Amino acid sequence: MQIDATNLAIIALLKDGRTPFSKIAEELSLAEGTVRSRVKKLIDEGVLSIGGLVNPEVMPDRQIIMVGVRVKEMDLVKKGEEFSRLRGVISVCVVTGQFDLIVTAMLSKDFGLLEFFTQEVATIDNLRSVETFVVYKSFNLKVPLAGEPVPATAAANE
């Protein structure tokens, strides 16, 4: 998909995810329908995603880990896709340096490091090594809420 100056301007105005299309249209001198259709196309093409992100440090009983992965075979995209489907995984990046992949995952007290490695990572073949980094403190890190959704009744009681 071609990302032109108009798409970039729309994305910039959506930075908080709550800006009305009518306000974006007014700001950019576009029709609201144009903004709406461009946003839909950006979402449909996988370029843009609008959703809530949380600071993982305020999530009770949650922990962020990063895992550096070295693989035996050089089909890094395939391995990255395999890791991206594992429970708890937030993101996977193919990188340069001493690791081939960097995996970011959110774990909980019921699904911790042991479960992540024995139930999930163990299902992936042809790994040379993994090195785990537990995040104790982060700056500017916001992540999608991974795990079980909050039941509607619990959310209504807050």
PDB file of N, CA, C and O in Angstrom, residues 92-145:
ATOM      1  N   VAL A  92       7.331  -9.756  17.723  1.00  0.00           N
ATOM      2  CA  VAL A  92       8.540 -10.461  17.309  1.00  0.00           C
ATOM      3  C   VAL A  92       9.214  -9.597  16.258  1.00  0.00           C
ATOM      4  O   VAL A  92       8.558  -9.112  15.331  1.00  0.00           O
ATOM      5  N   CYS A  93      10.516  -9.408  16.409  1.00  0.00           N
ATOM      6  CA  CYS A  93      11.274  -8.625  15.440  1.00  0.00           C
ATOM      7  C   CYS A  93      12.447  -9.452  14.927  1.00  0.00           C
ATOM      8  O   CYS A  93      13.143 -10.090  15.715  1.00  0.00           O
ATOM      9  N   VAL A  94      12.664  -9.427  13.621  1.00  0.00           N
ATOM     10  CA  VAL A  94      13.874  -9.977  13.021  1.00  0.00           C
ATOM     11  C   VAL A  94      14.913  -8.867  13.132  1.00  0.00           C
ATOM     12  O   VAL A  94      14.653  -7.731  12.723  1.00  0.00           O
ATOM     13  N   VAL A  95      16.064  -9.187  13.725  1.00  0.00           N
ATOM     14  CA  VAL A  95      17.055  -8.150  14.039  1.00  0.00           C
ATOM     15  C   VAL A  95      18.448  -8.537  13.572  1.00  0.00           C
ATOM     16  O   VAL A  95      18.707  -9.692  13.220  1.00  0.00           O
ATOM     17  N   THR A  96      19.354  -7.570  13.596  1.00  0.00           N
ATOM     18  CA  THR A  96      20.767  -7.837  13.357  1.00  0.00           C
ATOM     19  C   THR A  96      21.458  -7.914  14.709  1.00  0.00           C
ATOM     20  O   THR A  96      20.894  -7.515  15.730  1.00  0.00           O
ATOM     21  N   GLY A  97      22.659  -8.409  14.724  1.00  0.00           N
ATOM     22  CA  GLY A  97      23.422  -8.497  15.968  1.00  0.00           C
ATOM     23  C   GLY A  97      23.544  -9.932  16.422  1.00  0.00           C
ATOM     24  O   GLY A  97      23.461 -10.870  15.623  1.00  0.00           O
ATOM     25  N   GLN A  98      23.705 -10.127  17.715  1.00  0.00           N
ATOM     26  CA  GLN A  98      23.967 -11.467  18.220  1.00  0.00           C
ATOM     27  C   GLN A  98      22.745 -12.370  18.216  1.00  0.00           C
ATOM     28  O   GLN A  98      22.871 -13.582  18.323  1.00  0.00           O
ATOM     29  N   PHE A  99      21.542 -11.792  18.092  1.00  0.00           N
ATOM     30  CA  PHE A  99      20.321 -12.589  18.026  1.00  0.00           C
ATOM     31  C   PHE A  99      19.712 -12.457  16.638  1.00  0.00           C
ATOM     32  O   PHE A  99      19.943 -11.479  15.936  1.00  0.00           O
ATOM     33  N   ASP A 100      18.910 -13.449  16.278  1.00  0.00           N
ATOM     34  CA  ASP A 100      18.179 -13.402  15.007  1.00  0.00           C
ATOM     35  C   ASP A 100      16.793 -12.789  15.195  1.00  0.00           C
ATOM     36  O   ASP A 100      16.273 -12.127  14.304  1.00  0.00           O
ATOM     37  N   LEU A 101      16.202 -13.058  16.358  1.00  0.00           N
ATOM     38  CA  LEU A 101      14.866 -12.557  16.683  1.00  0.00           C
ATOM     39  C   LEU A 101      14.879 -11.968  18.083  1.00  0.00           C
ATOM     40  O   LEU A 101      15.592 -12.467  18.961  1.00  0.00           O
ATOM     41  N   ILE A 102      14.053 -10.955  18.297  1.00  0.00           N
ATOM     42  CA  ILE A 102      13.764 -10.463  19.642  1.00  0.00           C
ATOM     43  C   ILE A 102      12.258 -10.631  19.833  1.00  0.00           C
ATOM     44  O   ILE A 102      11.461 -10.092  19.062  1.00  0.00           O
ATOM     45  N   VAL A 103      11.901 -11.398  20.851  1.00  0.00           N
ATOM     46  CA  VAL A 103      10.504 -11.689  21.150  1.00  0.00           C
ATOM     47  C   VAL A 103      10.129 -10.943  22.423  1.00  0.00           C
ATOM     48  O   VAL A 103      10.859 -11.010  23.409  1.00  0.00           O
ATOM     49  N   THR A 104       9.003 -10.241  22.402  1.00  0.00           N
ATOM     50  CA  THR A 104       8.488  -9.578  23.599  1.00  0.00           C
ATOM     51  C   THR A 104       7.210 -10.288  24.006  1.00  0.00           C
ATOM     52  O   THR A 104       6.336 -10.526  23.171  1.00  0.00           O
ATOM     53  N   ALA A 105       7.108 -10.640  25.270  1.00  0.00           N
ATOM     54  CA  ALA A 105       5.929 -11.363  25.762  1.00  0.00           C
ATOM     55  C   ALA A 105       5.478 -10.777  27.092  1.00  0.00           C
ATOM     56  O   ALA A 105       6.284 -10.241  27.858  1.00  0.00           O
ATOM     57  N   MET A 106       4.180 -10.905  27.337  1.00  0.00           N
ATOM     58  CA  MET A 106       3.626 -10.521  28.637  1.00  0.00           C
ATOM     59  C   MET A 106       3.197 -11.796  29.341  1.00  0.00           C
ATOM     60  O   MET A 106       2.407 -12.572  28.803  1.00  0.00           O
ATOM     61  N   LEU A 107       3.732 -11.991  30.534  1.00  0.00           N
ATOM     62  CA  LEU A 107       3.432 -13.181  31.315  1.00  0.00           C
ATOM     63  C   LEU A 107       2.619 -12.784  32.542  1.00  0.00           C
ATOM     64  O   LEU A 107       2.527 -11.614  32.884  1.00  0.00           O
ATOM     65  N   SER A 108       2.052 -13.778  33.191  1.00  0.00           N
ATOM     66  CA  SER A 108       1.247 -13.520  34.391  1.00  0.00           C
ATOM     67  C   SER A 108       1.637 -14.522  35.469  1.00  0.00           C
ATOM     68  O   SER A 108       2.432 -15.429  35.230  1.00  0.00           O
ATOM     69  N   LYS A 109       1.036 -14.385  36.643  1.00  0.00           N
ATOM     70  CA  LYS A 109       1.367 -15.326  37.715  1.00  0.00           C
ATOM     71  C   LYS A 109       0.880 -16.737  37.367  1.00  0.00           C
ATOM     72  O   LYS A 109       1.456 -17.712  37.800  1.00  0.00           O
ATOM     73  N   ASP A 110      -0.157 -16.853  36.543  1.00  0.00           N
ATOM     74  CA  ASP A 110      -0.665 -18.164  36.139  1.00  0.00           C
ATOM     75  C   ASP A 110       0.024 -18.704  34.890  1.00  0.00           C
ATOM     76  O   ASP A 110      -0.119 -19.880  34.559  1.00  0.00           O
ATOM     77  N   PHE A 111       0.740 -17.851  34.184  1.00  0.00           N
ATOM     78  CA  PHE A 111       1.439 -18.242  32.961  1.00  0.00           C
ATOM     79  C   PHE A 111       2.765 -17.504  32.953  1.00  0.00           C
ATOM     80  O   PHE A 111       2.925 -16.463  32.341  1.00  0.00           O
ATOM     81  N   GLY A 112       3.729 -18.063  33.695  1.00  0.00           N
ATOM     82  CA  GLY A 112       5.019 -17.422  33.889  1.00  0.00           C
ATOM     83  C   GLY A 112       6.088 -17.947  32.958  1.00  0.00           C
ATOM     84  O   GLY A 112       5.811 -18.606  31.950  1.00  0.00           O
ATOM     85  N   LEU A 113       7.341 -17.679  33.334  1.00  0.00           N
ATOM     86  CA  LEU A 113       8.485 -18.094  32.508  1.00  0.00           C
ATOM     87  C   LEU A 113       8.513 -19.590  32.257  1.00  0.00           C
ATOM     88  O   LEU A 113       8.732 -20.031  31.129  1.00  0.00           O
ATOM     89  N   LEU A 114       8.306 -20.369  33.300  1.00  0.00           N
ATOM     90  CA  LEU A 114       8.355 -21.820  33.145  1.00  0.00           C
ATOM     91  C   LEU A 114       7.320 -22.298  32.137  1.00  0.00           C
ATOM     92  O   LEU A 114       7.640 -23.060  31.218  1.00  0.00           O
ATOM     93  N   GLU A 115       6.088 -21.826  32.270  1.00  0.00           N
ATOM     94  CA  GLU A 115       5.024 -22.242  31.350  1.00  0.00           C
ATOM     95  C   GLU A 115       5.296 -21.730  29.932  1.00  0.00           C
ATOM     96  O   GLU A 115       5.072 -22.442  28.953  1.00  0.00           O
ATOM     97  N   PHE A 116       5.780 -20.498  29.826  1.00  0.00           N
ATOM     98  CA  PHE A 116       6.062 -19.935  28.506  1.00  0.00           C
ATOM     99  C   PHE A 116       7.086 -20.792  27.767  1.00  0.00           C
ATOM    100  O   PHE A 116       6.904 -21.132  26.602  1.00  0.00           O
ATOM    101  N   PHE A 117       8.154 -21.185  28.469  1.00  0.00           N
ATOM    102  CA  PHE A 117       9.195 -21.966  27.795  1.00  0.00           C
ATOM    103  C   PHE A 117       8.811 -23.429  27.606  1.00  0.00           C
ATOM    104  O   PHE A 117       9.070 -24.004  26.556  1.00  0.00           O
ATOM    105  N   THR A 118       8.175 -24.046  28.596  1.00  0.00           N
ATOM    106  CA  THR A 118       7.879 -25.478  28.476  1.00  0.00           C
ATOM    107  C   THR A 118       6.641 -25.758  27.624  1.00  0.00           C
ATOM    108  O   THR A 118       6.571 -26.789  26.961  1.00  0.00           O
ATOM    109  N   GLN A 119       5.662 -24.856  27.633  1.00  0.00           N
ATOM    110  CA  GLN A 119       4.435 -25.097  26.873  1.00  0.00           C
ATOM    111  C   GLN A 119       4.439 -24.430  25.503  1.00  0.00           C
ATOM    112  O   GLN A 119       3.743 -24.881  24.600  1.00  0.00           O
ATOM    113  N   GLU A 120       5.170 -23.348  25.345  1.00  0.00           N
ATOM    114  CA  GLU A 120       5.118 -22.587  24.103  1.00  0.00           C
ATOM    115  C   GLU A 120       6.420 -22.668  23.309  1.00  0.00           C
ATOM    116  O   GLU A 120       6.442 -23.213  22.214  1.00  0.00           O
ATOM    117  N   VAL A 121       7.506 -22.131  23.842  1.00  0.00           N
ATOM    118  CA  VAL A 121       8.769 -22.091  23.102  1.00  0.00           C
ATOM    119  C   VAL A 121       9.242 -23.496  22.746  1.00  0.00           C
ATOM    120  O   VAL A 121       9.781 -23.719  21.656  1.00  0.00           O
ATOM    121  N   ALA A 122       8.999 -24.468  23.615  1.00  0.00           N
ATOM    122  CA  ALA A 122       9.425 -25.850  23.361  1.00  0.00           C
ATOM    123  C   ALA A 122       8.777 -26.446  22.106  1.00  0.00           C
ATOM    124  O   ALA A 122       9.273 -27.436  21.570  1.00  0.00           O
ATOM    125  N   THR A 123       7.714 -25.839  21.606  1.00  0.00           N
ATOM    126  CA  THR A 123       7.043 -26.364  20.408  1.00  0.00           C
ATOM    127  C   THR A 123       7.737 -25.925  19.123  1.00  0.00           C
ATOM    128  O   THR A 123       7.389 -26.407  18.047  1.00  0.00           O
ATOM    129  N   ILE A 124       8.710 -25.050  19.209  1.00  0.00           N
ATOM    130  CA  ILE A 124       9.385 -24.540  18.012  1.00  0.00           C
ATOM    131  C   ILE A 124      10.706 -25.276  17.815  1.00  0.00           C
ATOM    132  O   ILE A 124      11.552 -25.317  18.711  1.00  0.00           O
ATOM    133  N   ASP A 125      10.870 -25.846  16.635  1.00  0.00           N
ATOM    134  CA  ASP A 125      12.073 -26.615  16.295  1.00  0.00           C
ATOM    135  C   ASP A 125      13.204 -25.717  15.785  1.00  0.00           C
ATOM    136  O   ASP A 125      12.973 -24.585  15.375  1.00  0.00           O
ATOM    137  N   ASN A 126      14.394 -26.292  15.792  1.00  0.00           N
ATOM    138  CA  ASN A 126      15.587 -25.691  15.187  1.00  0.00           C
ATOM    139  C   ASN A 126      16.001 -24.351  15.805  1.00  0.00           C
ATOM    140  O   ASN A 126      16.355 -23.421  15.102  1.00  0.00           O
ATOM    141  N   LEU A 127      15.956 -24.302  17.136  1.00  0.00           N
ATOM    142  CA  LEU A 127      16.477 -23.143  17.839  1.00  0.00           C
ATOM    143  C   LEU A 127      17.892 -23.448  18.300  1.00  0.00           C
ATOM    144  O   LEU A 127      18.169 -24.523  18.821  1.00  0.00           O
ATOM    145  N   ARG A 128      18.779 -22.508  18.125  1.00  0.00           N
ATOM    146  CA  ARG A 128      20.160 -22.682  18.579  1.00  0.00           C
ATOM    147  C   ARG A 128      20.259 -22.314  20.059  1.00  0.00           C
ATOM    148  O   ARG A 128      20.832 -23.035  20.852  1.00  0.00           O
ATOM    149  N   SER A 129      19.661 -21.153  20.438  1.00  0.00           N
ATOM    150  CA  SER A 129      19.681 -20.738  21.839  1.00  0.00           C
ATOM    151  C   SER A 129      18.663 -19.632  22.064  1.00  0.00           C
ATOM    152  O   SER A 129      18.220 -18.978  21.115  1.00  0.00           O
ATOM    153  N   VAL A 130      18.311 -19.457  23.323  1.00  0.00           N
ATOM    154  CA  VAL A 130      17.446 -18.343  23.729  1.00  0.00           C
ATOM    155  C   VAL A 130      18.061 -17.708  24.972  1.00  0.00           C
ATOM    156  O   VAL A 130      18.689 -18.386  25.781  1.00  0.00           O
ATOM    157  N   GLU A 131      17.903 -16.408  25.086  1.00  0.00           N
ATOM    158  CA  GLU A 131      18.356 -15.698  26.269  1.00  0.00           C
ATOM    159  C   GLU A 131      17.218 -14.783  26.714  1.00  0.00           C
ATOM    160  O   GLU A 131      16.696 -14.008  25.915  1.00  0.00           O
ATOM    161  N   THR A 132      16.858 -14.897  27.984  1.00  0.00           N
ATOM    162  CA  THR A 132      15.701 -14.162  28.502  1.00  0.00           C
ATOM    163  C   THR A 132      16.140 -12.924  29.259  1.00  0.00           C
ATOM    164  O   THR A 132      17.074 -12.961  30.057  1.00  0.00           O
ATOM    165  N   PHE A 133      15.409 -11.822  29.000  1.00  0.00           N
ATOM    166  CA  PHE A 133      15.624 -10.564  29.691  1.00  0.00           C
ATOM    167  C   PHE A 133      14.313 -10.186  30.371  1.00  0.00           C
ATOM    168  O   PHE A 133      13.308  -9.968  29.706  1.00  0.00           O
ATOM    169  N   VAL A 134      14.314 -10.149  31.696  1.00  0.00           N
ATOM    170  CA  VAL A 134      13.126  -9.748  32.441  1.00  0.00           C
ATOM    171  C   VAL A 134      13.162  -8.226  32.564  1.00  0.00           C
ATOM    172  O   VAL A 134      14.171  -7.656  32.973  1.00  0.00           O
ATOM    173  N   VAL A 135      12.069  -7.580  32.206  1.00  0.00           N
ATOM    174  CA  VAL A 135      11.992  -6.124  32.273  1.00  0.00           C
ATOM    175  C   VAL A 135      11.573  -5.732  33.686  1.00  0.00           C
ATOM    176  O   VAL A 135      10.467  -6.040  34.121  1.00  0.00           O
ATOM    177  N   TYR A 136      12.472  -5.058  34.397  1.00  0.00           N
ATOM    178  CA  TYR A 136      12.166  -4.580  35.745  1.00  0.00           C
ATOM    179  C   TYR A 136      11.554  -3.192  35.718  1.00  0.00           C
ATOM    180  O   TYR A 136      10.697  -2.864  36.516  1.00  0.00           O
ATOM    181  N   LYS A 137      12.027  -2.366  34.809  1.00  0.00           N
ATOM    182  CA  LYS A 137      11.545  -0.994  34.689  1.00  0.00           C
ATOM    183  C   LYS A 137      11.638  -0.609  33.223  1.00  0.00           C
ATOM    184  O   LYS A 137      12.618  -0.919  32.560  1.00  0.00           O
ATOM    185  N   SER A 138      10.603   0.042  32.726  1.00  0.00           N
ATOM    186  CA  SER A 138      10.624   0.475  31.329  1.00  0.00           C
ATOM    187  C   SER A 138      10.277   1.955  31.254  1.00  0.00           C
ATOM    188  O   SER A 138       9.691   2.524  32.181  1.00  0.00           O
ATOM    189  N   PHE A 139      10.627   2.555  30.141  1.00  0.00           N
ATOM    190  CA  PHE A 139      10.343   3.956  29.892  1.00  0.00           C
ATOM    191  C   PHE A 139       9.656   4.053  28.529  1.00  0.00           C
ATOM    192  O   PHE A 139      10.168   3.535  27.542  1.00  0.00           O
ATOM    193  N   ASN A 140       8.494   4.676  28.514  1.00  0.00           N
ATOM    194  CA  ASN A 140       7.720   4.862  27.283  1.00  0.00           C
ATOM    195  C   ASN A 140       7.209   3.558  26.675  1.00  0.00           C
ATOM    196  O   ASN A 140       6.825   3.550  25.513  1.00  0.00           O
ATOM    197  N   LEU A 141       7.201   2.467  27.407  1.00  0.00           N
ATOM    198  CA  LEU A 141       6.701   1.205  26.869  1.00  0.00           C
ATOM    199  C   LEU A 141       5.208   1.091  27.139  1.00  0.00           C
ATOM    200  O   LEU A 141       4.763   1.171  28.286  1.00  0.00           O
ATOM    201  N   LYS A 142       4.464   0.923  26.081  1.00  0.00           N
ATOM    202  CA  LYS A 142       3.024   0.666  26.166  1.00  0.00           C
ATOM    203  C   LYS A 142       2.763  -0.559  25.308  1.00  0.00           C
ATOM    204  O   LYS A 142       3.292  -0.679  24.207  1.00  0.00           O
ATOM    205  N   VAL A 143       1.958  -1.467  25.822  1.00  0.00           N
ATOM    206  CA  VAL A 143       1.723  -2.732  25.129  1.00  0.00           C
ATOM    207  C   VAL A 143       0.233  -3.033  25.067  1.00  0.00           C
ATOM    208  O   VAL A 143      -0.539  -2.554  25.901  1.00  0.00           O
ATOM    209  N   PRO A 144      -0.172  -3.853  24.089  1.00  0.00           N
ATOM    210  CA  PRO A 144      -1.569  -4.296  24.091  1.00  0.00           C
ATOM    211  C   PRO A 144      -1.794  -5.225  25.272  1.00  0.00           C
ATOM    212  O   PRO A 144      -0.880  -5.936  25.702  1.00  0.00           O
ATOM    213  N   LEU A 145      -2.970  -5.200  25.811  1.00  0.00           N
ATOM    214  CA  LEU A 145      -3.295  -6.063  26.937  1.00  0.00           C
ATOM    215  C   LEU A 145      -3.396  -7.497  26.435  1.00  0.00           C
ATOM    216  O   LEU A 145      -4.285  -7.829  25.660  1.00  0.00           O
TER     217      LEU A 145
END
